[in-house]
Coordinates of C-alpha atoms in Angstrom, one line a residue:
M1 CA 80.4 -241.7 -83.0
S2 CA 79.6 -237.6 -84.6
N3 CA 82.5 -234.9 -85.0
I4 CA 81.0 -232.7 -82.9
R5 CA 80.6 -235.5 -80.1
M6 CA 83.8 -236.3 -80.4
C7 CA 84.6 -232.5 -80.0
R8 CA 82.6 -232.4 -77.2
R9 CA 84.2 -235.2 -75.7
A10 CA 87.6 -234.5 -76.0
R11 CA 87.1 -230.4 -74.8
A12 CA 85.2 -232.1 -71.9
R13 CA 88.4 -234.7 -70.8
L14 CA 90.3 -231.5 -71.7
S15 CA 88.9 -229.1 -68.9
V16 CA 89.8 -231.9 -66.3
I17 CA 93.7 -231.6 -67.6
L18 CA 93.7 -228.5 -67.6
N19 CA 93.7 -227.9 -64.1
Y20 CA 96.2 -229.2 -63.3
S21 CA 99.7 -227.2 -63.7
S22 CA 103.2 -229.2 -64.1
S23 CA 104.4 -228.8 -60.3
H24 CA 100.7 -230.6 -59.3
R25 CA 99.3 -234.0 -59.7
A26 CA 95.0 -234.8 -59.7
Y27 CA 93.8 -236.6 -56.9
S28 CA 94.6 -240.4 -58.8
S29 CA 91.2 -241.6 -57.3
S30 CA 88.8 -238.8 -58.9
S31 CA 91.4 -238.2 -61.9
K32 CA 90.2 -242.4 -62.8
V33 CA 85.9 -241.5 -61.7
A34 CA 86.1 -238.4 -63.4
A35 CA 87.0 -239.9 -66.6
N36 CA 84.9 -242.8 -66.3
I37 CA 81.9 -240.5 -65.4
L38 CA 83.0 -237.5 -68.5
G39 CA 80.3 -238.1 -71.4
R40 CA 78.2 -240.7 -69.7
K41 CA 74.6 -240.0 -71.2
K42 CA 71.2 -241.5 -69.9
N43 CA 67.4 -241.2 -70.6
I44 CA 64.9 -240.4 -68.3
P45 CA 61.4 -241.3 -69.5
D46 CA 58.3 -239.5 -67.5
Y47 CA 54.5 -238.7 -67.7
I48 CA 54.1 -234.7 -67.8
S49 CA 51.1 -235.3 -65.6
P50 CA 49.4 -232.1 -64.4
T51 CA 49.6 -234.1 -60.8
N52 CA 53.3 -233.3 -59.8
S53 CA 52.9 -229.6 -61.2
R54 CA 49.8 -229.3 -58.7
L55 CA 51.3 -230.7 -56.2
L56 CA 54.3 -228.2 -56.5
S57 CA 51.5 -225.1 -57.0
I58 CA 50.2 -226.8 -53.5
S59 CA 53.0 -226.8 -51.5
L60 CA 54.2 -223.3 -52.4
C61 CA 51.4 -221.5 -52.3
D62 CA 51.7 -220.5 -48.3
Y63 CA 54.9 -218.9 -49.0
L64 CA 54.0 -217.3 -52.7
P65 CA 51.7 -214.4 -53.7
A66 CA 48.7 -215.2 -56.0
E67 CA 50.7 -213.6 -58.9
C68 CA 53.3 -216.0 -58.7
L69 CA 51.8 -218.9 -59.1
A70 CA 50.5 -220.6 -62.8
P71 CA 46.6 -221.2 -61.9
L72 CA 45.9 -224.8 -60.9
P73 CA 45.9 -227.7 -63.5
S74 CA 42.5 -229.6 -63.8
L75 CA 43.3 -233.5 -63.2
A76 CA 40.2 -233.7 -64.9
G77 CA 41.8 -232.4 -68.0
A78 CA 40.7 -229.8 -70.0
S79 CA 37.7 -228.8 -72.5
G80 CA 38.6 -229.3 -76.3
D81 CA 41.4 -230.9 -75.1
L82 CA 43.6 -228.0 -74.5
F83 CA 45.9 -228.0 -71.7
E84 CA 47.8 -225.7 -69.4
P85 CA 52.1 -225.0 -70.2
M86 CA 54.3 -226.1 -67.9
P87 CA 54.9 -223.5 -65.3
Q88 CA 58.2 -222.2 -65.8
G89 CA 60.5 -223.7 -63.0
H90 CA 58.5 -226.9 -62.7
H91 CA 60.4 -229.7 -65.0
V92 CA 62.2 -229.9 -61.9
V93 CA 59.5 -232.0 -60.1
Y94 CA 59.6 -234.2 -63.9
F95 CA 62.4 -236.8 -64.6
P96 CA 63.4 -237.9 -61.4
L97 CA 66.9 -239.6 -60.5
Q98 CA 65.6 -243.8 -61.2
T99 CA 67.7 -245.4 -59.0
Q100 CA 67.1 -248.0 -56.5
P101 CA 68.2 -246.9 -53.0
S102 CA 70.6 -249.5 -52.6
K103 CA 72.7 -247.8 -55.6
L104 CA 72.8 -244.3 -54.0
H105 CA 75.4 -242.1 -52.5
A106 CA 75.7 -242.4 -48.6
D107 CA 74.4 -239.2 -48.1
G108 CA 71.5 -240.4 -50.7
T109 CA 72.3 -239.0 -54.0
D110 CA 73.0 -240.0 -57.7
M111 CA 76.3 -242.1 -57.6
D112 CA 76.7 -240.8 -61.9
H113 CA 77.5 -237.3 -60.5
W114 CA 80.0 -238.5 -58.4
P115 CA 84.0 -237.0 -58.8
G116 CA 85.3 -239.4 -56.5
E117 CA 87.8 -239.3 -53.3
P118 CA 88.0 -237.5 -51.3
F119 CA 84.7 -235.3 -52.0
E120 CA 82.0 -236.9 -49.8
R121 CA 80.1 -233.3 -49.7
R122 CA 78.2 -232.6 -52.3
M123 CA 75.8 -228.9 -52.7
W124 CA 74.6 -227.0 -55.3
A125 CA 77.0 -224.3 -56.8
G126 CA 74.4 -222.8 -59.9
G127 CA 73.5 -223.2 -63.6
E128 CA 71.0 -222.5 -66.0
V129 CA 68.4 -222.9 -67.8
T130 CA 66.9 -221.6 -71.3
F131 CA 63.6 -222.1 -72.5
R132 CA 62.9 -222.7 -76.9
Q133 CA 60.9 -220.4 -78.0
G134 CA 57.4 -222.2 -77.8
W135 CA 58.8 -224.7 -75.2
G136 CA 54.8 -224.8 -73.7
R137 CA 53.3 -225.9 -76.2
E138 CA 56.2 -229.1 -76.3
L139 CA 55.5 -229.2 -72.8
Q140 CA 52.0 -229.0 -71.6
L141 CA 50.3 -230.8 -68.5
D142 CA 48.9 -233.5 -70.9
A143 CA 50.2 -236.6 -69.1
C144 CA 52.5 -237.0 -72.7
P145 CA 55.3 -239.3 -72.6
A146 CA 58.8 -237.0 -72.4
T147 CA 62.3 -237.5 -72.2
C148 CA 65.0 -236.1 -70.0
V149 CA 68.9 -236.8 -71.7
E150 CA 71.0 -236.0 -69.2
S151 CA 74.8 -235.8 -69.6
I152 CA 78.0 -235.2 -67.6
D153 CA 80.0 -232.4 -70.1
D154 CA 82.5 -231.3 -67.5
V155 CA 84.3 -231.9 -64.6
R156 CA 86.9 -229.9 -63.0
L157 CA 89.2 -231.4 -60.3
P158 CA 91.5 -229.2 -58.2
A159 CA 95.5 -230.0 -57.7
M160 CA 98.1 -231.4 -55.3
S161 CA 101.5 -230.8 -54.3
D162 CA 103.8 -232.9 -55.0
N163 CA 104.0 -233.5 -51.2
G164 CA 100.8 -234.8 -51.7
T165 CA 99.0 -232.5 -49.9
S166 CA 96.2 -230.1 -51.2
D167 CA 94.6 -226.9 -50.3
S168 CA 91.9 -227.7 -47.2
N169 CA 89.1 -225.5 -49.1
A170 CA 89.6 -227.7 -52.5
K171 CA 86.7 -228.1 -54.3
A172 CA 85.7 -230.3 -58.0
F173 CA 82.9 -229.2 -59.5
V174 CA 80.6 -231.4 -62.0
D175 CA 78.6 -230.1 -64.8
V176 CA 75.7 -231.7 -65.3
W177 CA 72.9 -230.7 -68.6
R178 CA 69.8 -231.8 -69.1
R179 CA 67.8 -231.7 -72.1
Y180 CA 64.0 -232.1 -71.3
S181 CA 61.9 -232.8 -75.2
K182 CA 58.4 -234.6 -75.7
V183 CA 58.7 -238.1 -77.0
G184 CA 58.4 -238.3 -80.9
S185 CA 59.6 -234.5 -81.2
R186 CA 61.8 -233.2 -84.3
M187 CA 62.5 -230.1 -83.0
S188 CA 65.6 -228.8 -81.0
P189 CA 65.0 -229.6 -77.3
A190 CA 62.3 -227.4 -75.5
I191 CA 64.3 -227.2 -72.4
V192 CA 67.8 -227.0 -71.5
E193 CA 69.5 -226.9 -68.2
R194 CA 72.8 -227.0 -66.7
R195 CA 72.7 -228.3 -62.9
T196 CA 76.3 -227.3 -61.9
L197 CA 77.3 -229.2 -58.4
V198 CA 80.7 -228.5 -55.8
F199 CA 82.0 -231.3 -54.2
F200 CA 83.8 -230.9 -51.3
P201 CA 86.3 -233.4 -49.5
R202 CA 84.9 -235.2 -46.1
E203 CA 86.3 -233.0 -42.9
S204 CA 87.3 -234.1 -39.3
Q205 CA 84.6 -233.0 -36.6
D206 CA 87.0 -230.4 -34.8
T207 CA 87.0 -228.9 -38.3
L208 CA 83.4 -228.4 -39.2
K209 CA 82.9 -227.3 -35.2
V210 CA 85.5 -224.3 -36.0
H211 CA 83.2 -221.3 -36.7
R212 CA 83.6 -220.1 -40.1
P213 CA 82.4 -216.4 -40.5
E214 CA 79.6 -216.1 -42.8
K215 CA 80.7 -213.8 -46.1
V216 CA 78.2 -211.9 -46.5
V217 CA 77.8 -209.5 -50.2
T218 CA 75.1 -206.6 -49.8
A219 CA 73.4 -206.2 -53.7
P220 CA 74.7 -203.3 -55.3
H221 CA 71.3 -202.0 -56.2
K222 CA 67.7 -202.1 -54.5
P223 CA 65.0 -204.8 -56.0
D224 CA 62.2 -203.5 -58.0
Y225 CA 60.7 -206.3 -56.7
T226 CA 60.9 -208.7 -53.6
I227 CA 58.8 -212.1 -52.6
S228 CA 60.0 -213.0 -48.4
L229 CA 59.1 -215.9 -47.4
T230 CA 60.8 -218.6 -44.4
P231 CA 60.7 -221.9 -45.9
T232 CA 60.2 -224.0 -43.8
R233 CA 60.8 -228.5 -43.1
A234 CA 57.4 -229.2 -44.5
L235 CA 58.1 -227.3 -47.6
L236 CA 61.8 -228.9 -47.6
A237 CA 60.0 -232.5 -47.3
N238 CA 57.3 -232.5 -50.1
F239 CA 59.9 -230.6 -52.3
S240 CA 62.2 -233.4 -51.5
A241 CA 59.3 -235.5 -52.3
L242 CA 58.0 -234.5 -55.6
S243 CA 61.7 -234.2 -57.1
Y244 CA 62.3 -237.8 -55.4
N245 CA 65.7 -236.4 -53.6
A246 CA 67.0 -238.2 -50.9
H247 CA 70.0 -235.8 -50.0
S248 CA 70.2 -236.3 -46.6
I249 CA 71.2 -232.1 -46.2
H250 CA 67.4 -231.3 -46.9
L251 CA 66.3 -234.0 -44.4
D252 CA 68.1 -234.8 -41.6
T253 CA 69.4 -232.1 -39.1
S254 CA 72.0 -234.7 -37.6
L255 CA 73.2 -235.5 -41.1
A256 CA 73.5 -231.8 -42.2
H257 CA 75.0 -230.9 -38.8
A258 CA 77.9 -233.6 -39.4
E259 CA 78.7 -231.9 -43.1
G260 CA 79.4 -228.5 -41.1
H261 CA 76.0 -226.6 -41.9
R262 CA 73.8 -225.3 -38.8
G263 CA 70.8 -226.7 -40.8
L264 CA 68.7 -227.5 -43.4
L265 CA 69.4 -226.3 -46.7
V266 CA 67.1 -225.2 -48.9
Q267 CA 67.7 -227.5 -52.2
G268 CA 69.2 -226.0 -55.1
P269 CA 66.4 -226.5 -57.5
L270 CA 63.9 -224.5 -55.0
S271 CA 65.8 -222.0 -55.1
L272 CA 65.5 -221.6 -59.3
T273 CA 61.3 -222.2 -58.7
L274 CA 61.2 -219.6 -56.5
M275 CA 63.2 -217.2 -59.1
L276 CA 61.2 -218.1 -61.9
A277 CA 58.5 -217.9 -59.7
A278 CA 59.3 -214.1 -58.8
L279 CA 60.0 -213.3 -62.8
R280 CA 56.2 -214.0 -63.6
G281 CA 54.7 -212.7 -60.5
Q282 CA 56.7 -209.7 -61.4
L283 CA 55.7 -209.5 -65.2
V284 CA 52.4 -210.7 -64.1
S285 CA 51.8 -207.4 -61.4
E286 CA 52.9 -205.2 -64.5
D287 CA 49.7 -207.0 -66.8
A288 CA 47.9 -209.4 -66.2
T289 CA 47.4 -210.6 -69.7
T290 CA 51.6 -210.5 -70.6
R291 CA 52.6 -213.2 -73.2
Q292 CA 56.4 -212.5 -71.5
A293 CA 57.8 -215.2 -69.7
T294 CA 61.3 -215.9 -69.0
K295 CA 63.9 -217.2 -72.0
W296 CA 66.8 -217.9 -69.7
I297 CA 67.8 -217.6 -66.5
G298 CA 71.7 -218.1 -65.3
Y299 CA 72.3 -218.2 -61.4
R300 CA 75.5 -219.3 -58.7
N301 CA 74.9 -220.0 -55.0
L302 CA 77.1 -217.7 -53.5
A303 CA 76.4 -218.8 -49.3
P304 CA 73.5 -221.8 -47.9
L305 CA 69.6 -221.0 -47.0
Y306 CA 68.7 -222.4 -44.4
C307 CA 65.4 -224.1 -42.9
D308 CA 63.4 -221.7 -40.5
E309 CA 65.3 -218.8 -41.7
P310 CA 64.2 -215.6 -43.5
L311 CA 64.7 -215.1 -47.0
T312 CA 63.9 -212.2 -49.8
V313 CA 63.8 -213.1 -53.5
C314 CA 64.3 -209.9 -55.3
L315 CA 64.1 -208.5 -58.5
R316 CA 65.7 -205.4 -60.6
E317 CA 65.0 -204.8 -64.5
K318 CA 68.4 -203.9 -66.1
G319 CA 67.3 -201.3 -68.7
R320 CA 65.1 -202.2 -71.9
Q321 CA 68.6 -200.8 -73.5
E322 CA 70.9 -203.4 -72.5
A323 CA 68.5 -206.3 -74.3
I324 CA 69.6 -207.4 -77.6
N325 CA 66.8 -207.9 -79.1
E326 CA 63.5 -206.5 -79.4
G327 CA 60.8 -207.3 -76.7
E328 CA 63.2 -208.7 -74.1
R329 CA 63.8 -207.7 -71.1
R330 CA 67.2 -208.1 -68.8
W331 CA 67.0 -208.6 -64.7
D332 CA 69.0 -209.2 -61.8
V333 CA 68.0 -211.9 -60.1
W334 CA 69.3 -212.3 -56.7
I335 CA 68.2 -214.4 -53.3
E336 CA 69.1 -212.8 -49.7
G337 CA 69.5 -214.5 -46.5
K338 CA 68.3 -214.0 -43.1
S339 CA 71.7 -211.4 -42.9
G340 CA 70.7 -209.2 -45.6
G341 CA 73.7 -210.6 -47.8
M342 CA 73.5 -212.6 -51.6
A343 CA 72.5 -216.4 -51.7
V344 CA 72.2 -216.9 -55.1
K345 CA 73.1 -214.3 -57.2
G346 CA 72.0 -214.5 -61.5
T347 CA 70.3 -212.7 -64.4
A348 CA 67.3 -213.5 -66.7
T349 CA 66.0 -212.5 -70.0
T350 CA 62.2 -212.4 -70.8
N351 CA 60.5 -212.3 -73.8
D352 CA 57.2 -212.6 -75.3
M353 CA 56.5 -216.8 -75.6

């Protein structure tokens, strides 16, 4: 094992330990599970078939304006062996979980991400995606083999007091890193992604039924570009199918209610795809021949987005003087829920790709 890998693993373990003060002790079950999943890696193979991307675009075309959508890839291939790059945000429907149903968590999620008891309720907390320069030449819709290397690089557990009680709002966070490359590539990964998952303890039905007023966080600026849509059951079902996601809170209303939600939740990766589509739409609406694309996007989920409730994806350019490198542009990107408050808050950088 290389020194770099050993240091990374040590830092990951240390982040768990540092969350406990001398007057607190960790959840014993979770600390054991966390130690077990930290540093765990798996290779997820796939073929970059145009079918996945095409079906995602078809699923979104009733909800997004044309400038937000990449041209539909041809299933027959392109003349001269020229293929389109995978549209940004479409990586979420490739490299899916490859576990038999009987080995999933009870809620349909990946057991490899679970931090242990008592954290039974999982949600998407946020993440970031970096697109390497030239990524589109490597990950093309040409049906060539590619791989995703997934690893758990950090687990952050809450503390429990000496008398054995814990904060009712206790949360555990798991950082899942995914690195996407074409098989045989000698370059660094074409796309690097962090997915941060948050886990909550199981609560009694009486506790879940207590009305929790929604905190409305208003965006500090007016957007330059917006897209409004209402995600439907059909969209959520299609997206779950394309991403091979069996998480019950996106598919079964009764199970979503059992976890304290008022309806089916919009998937975290779908929110990411919508933000990247909005960035494309803004750039294309400015210049149909633009070579600008997203270089990096980072975001946090502040509140759930729900099926059959309107949402608005918003963009605002920060000002080109804030860009670090020439040709770069920086953006505020966020999604507002039906109340008008921010449900997702992020920033992005675009440049000539």
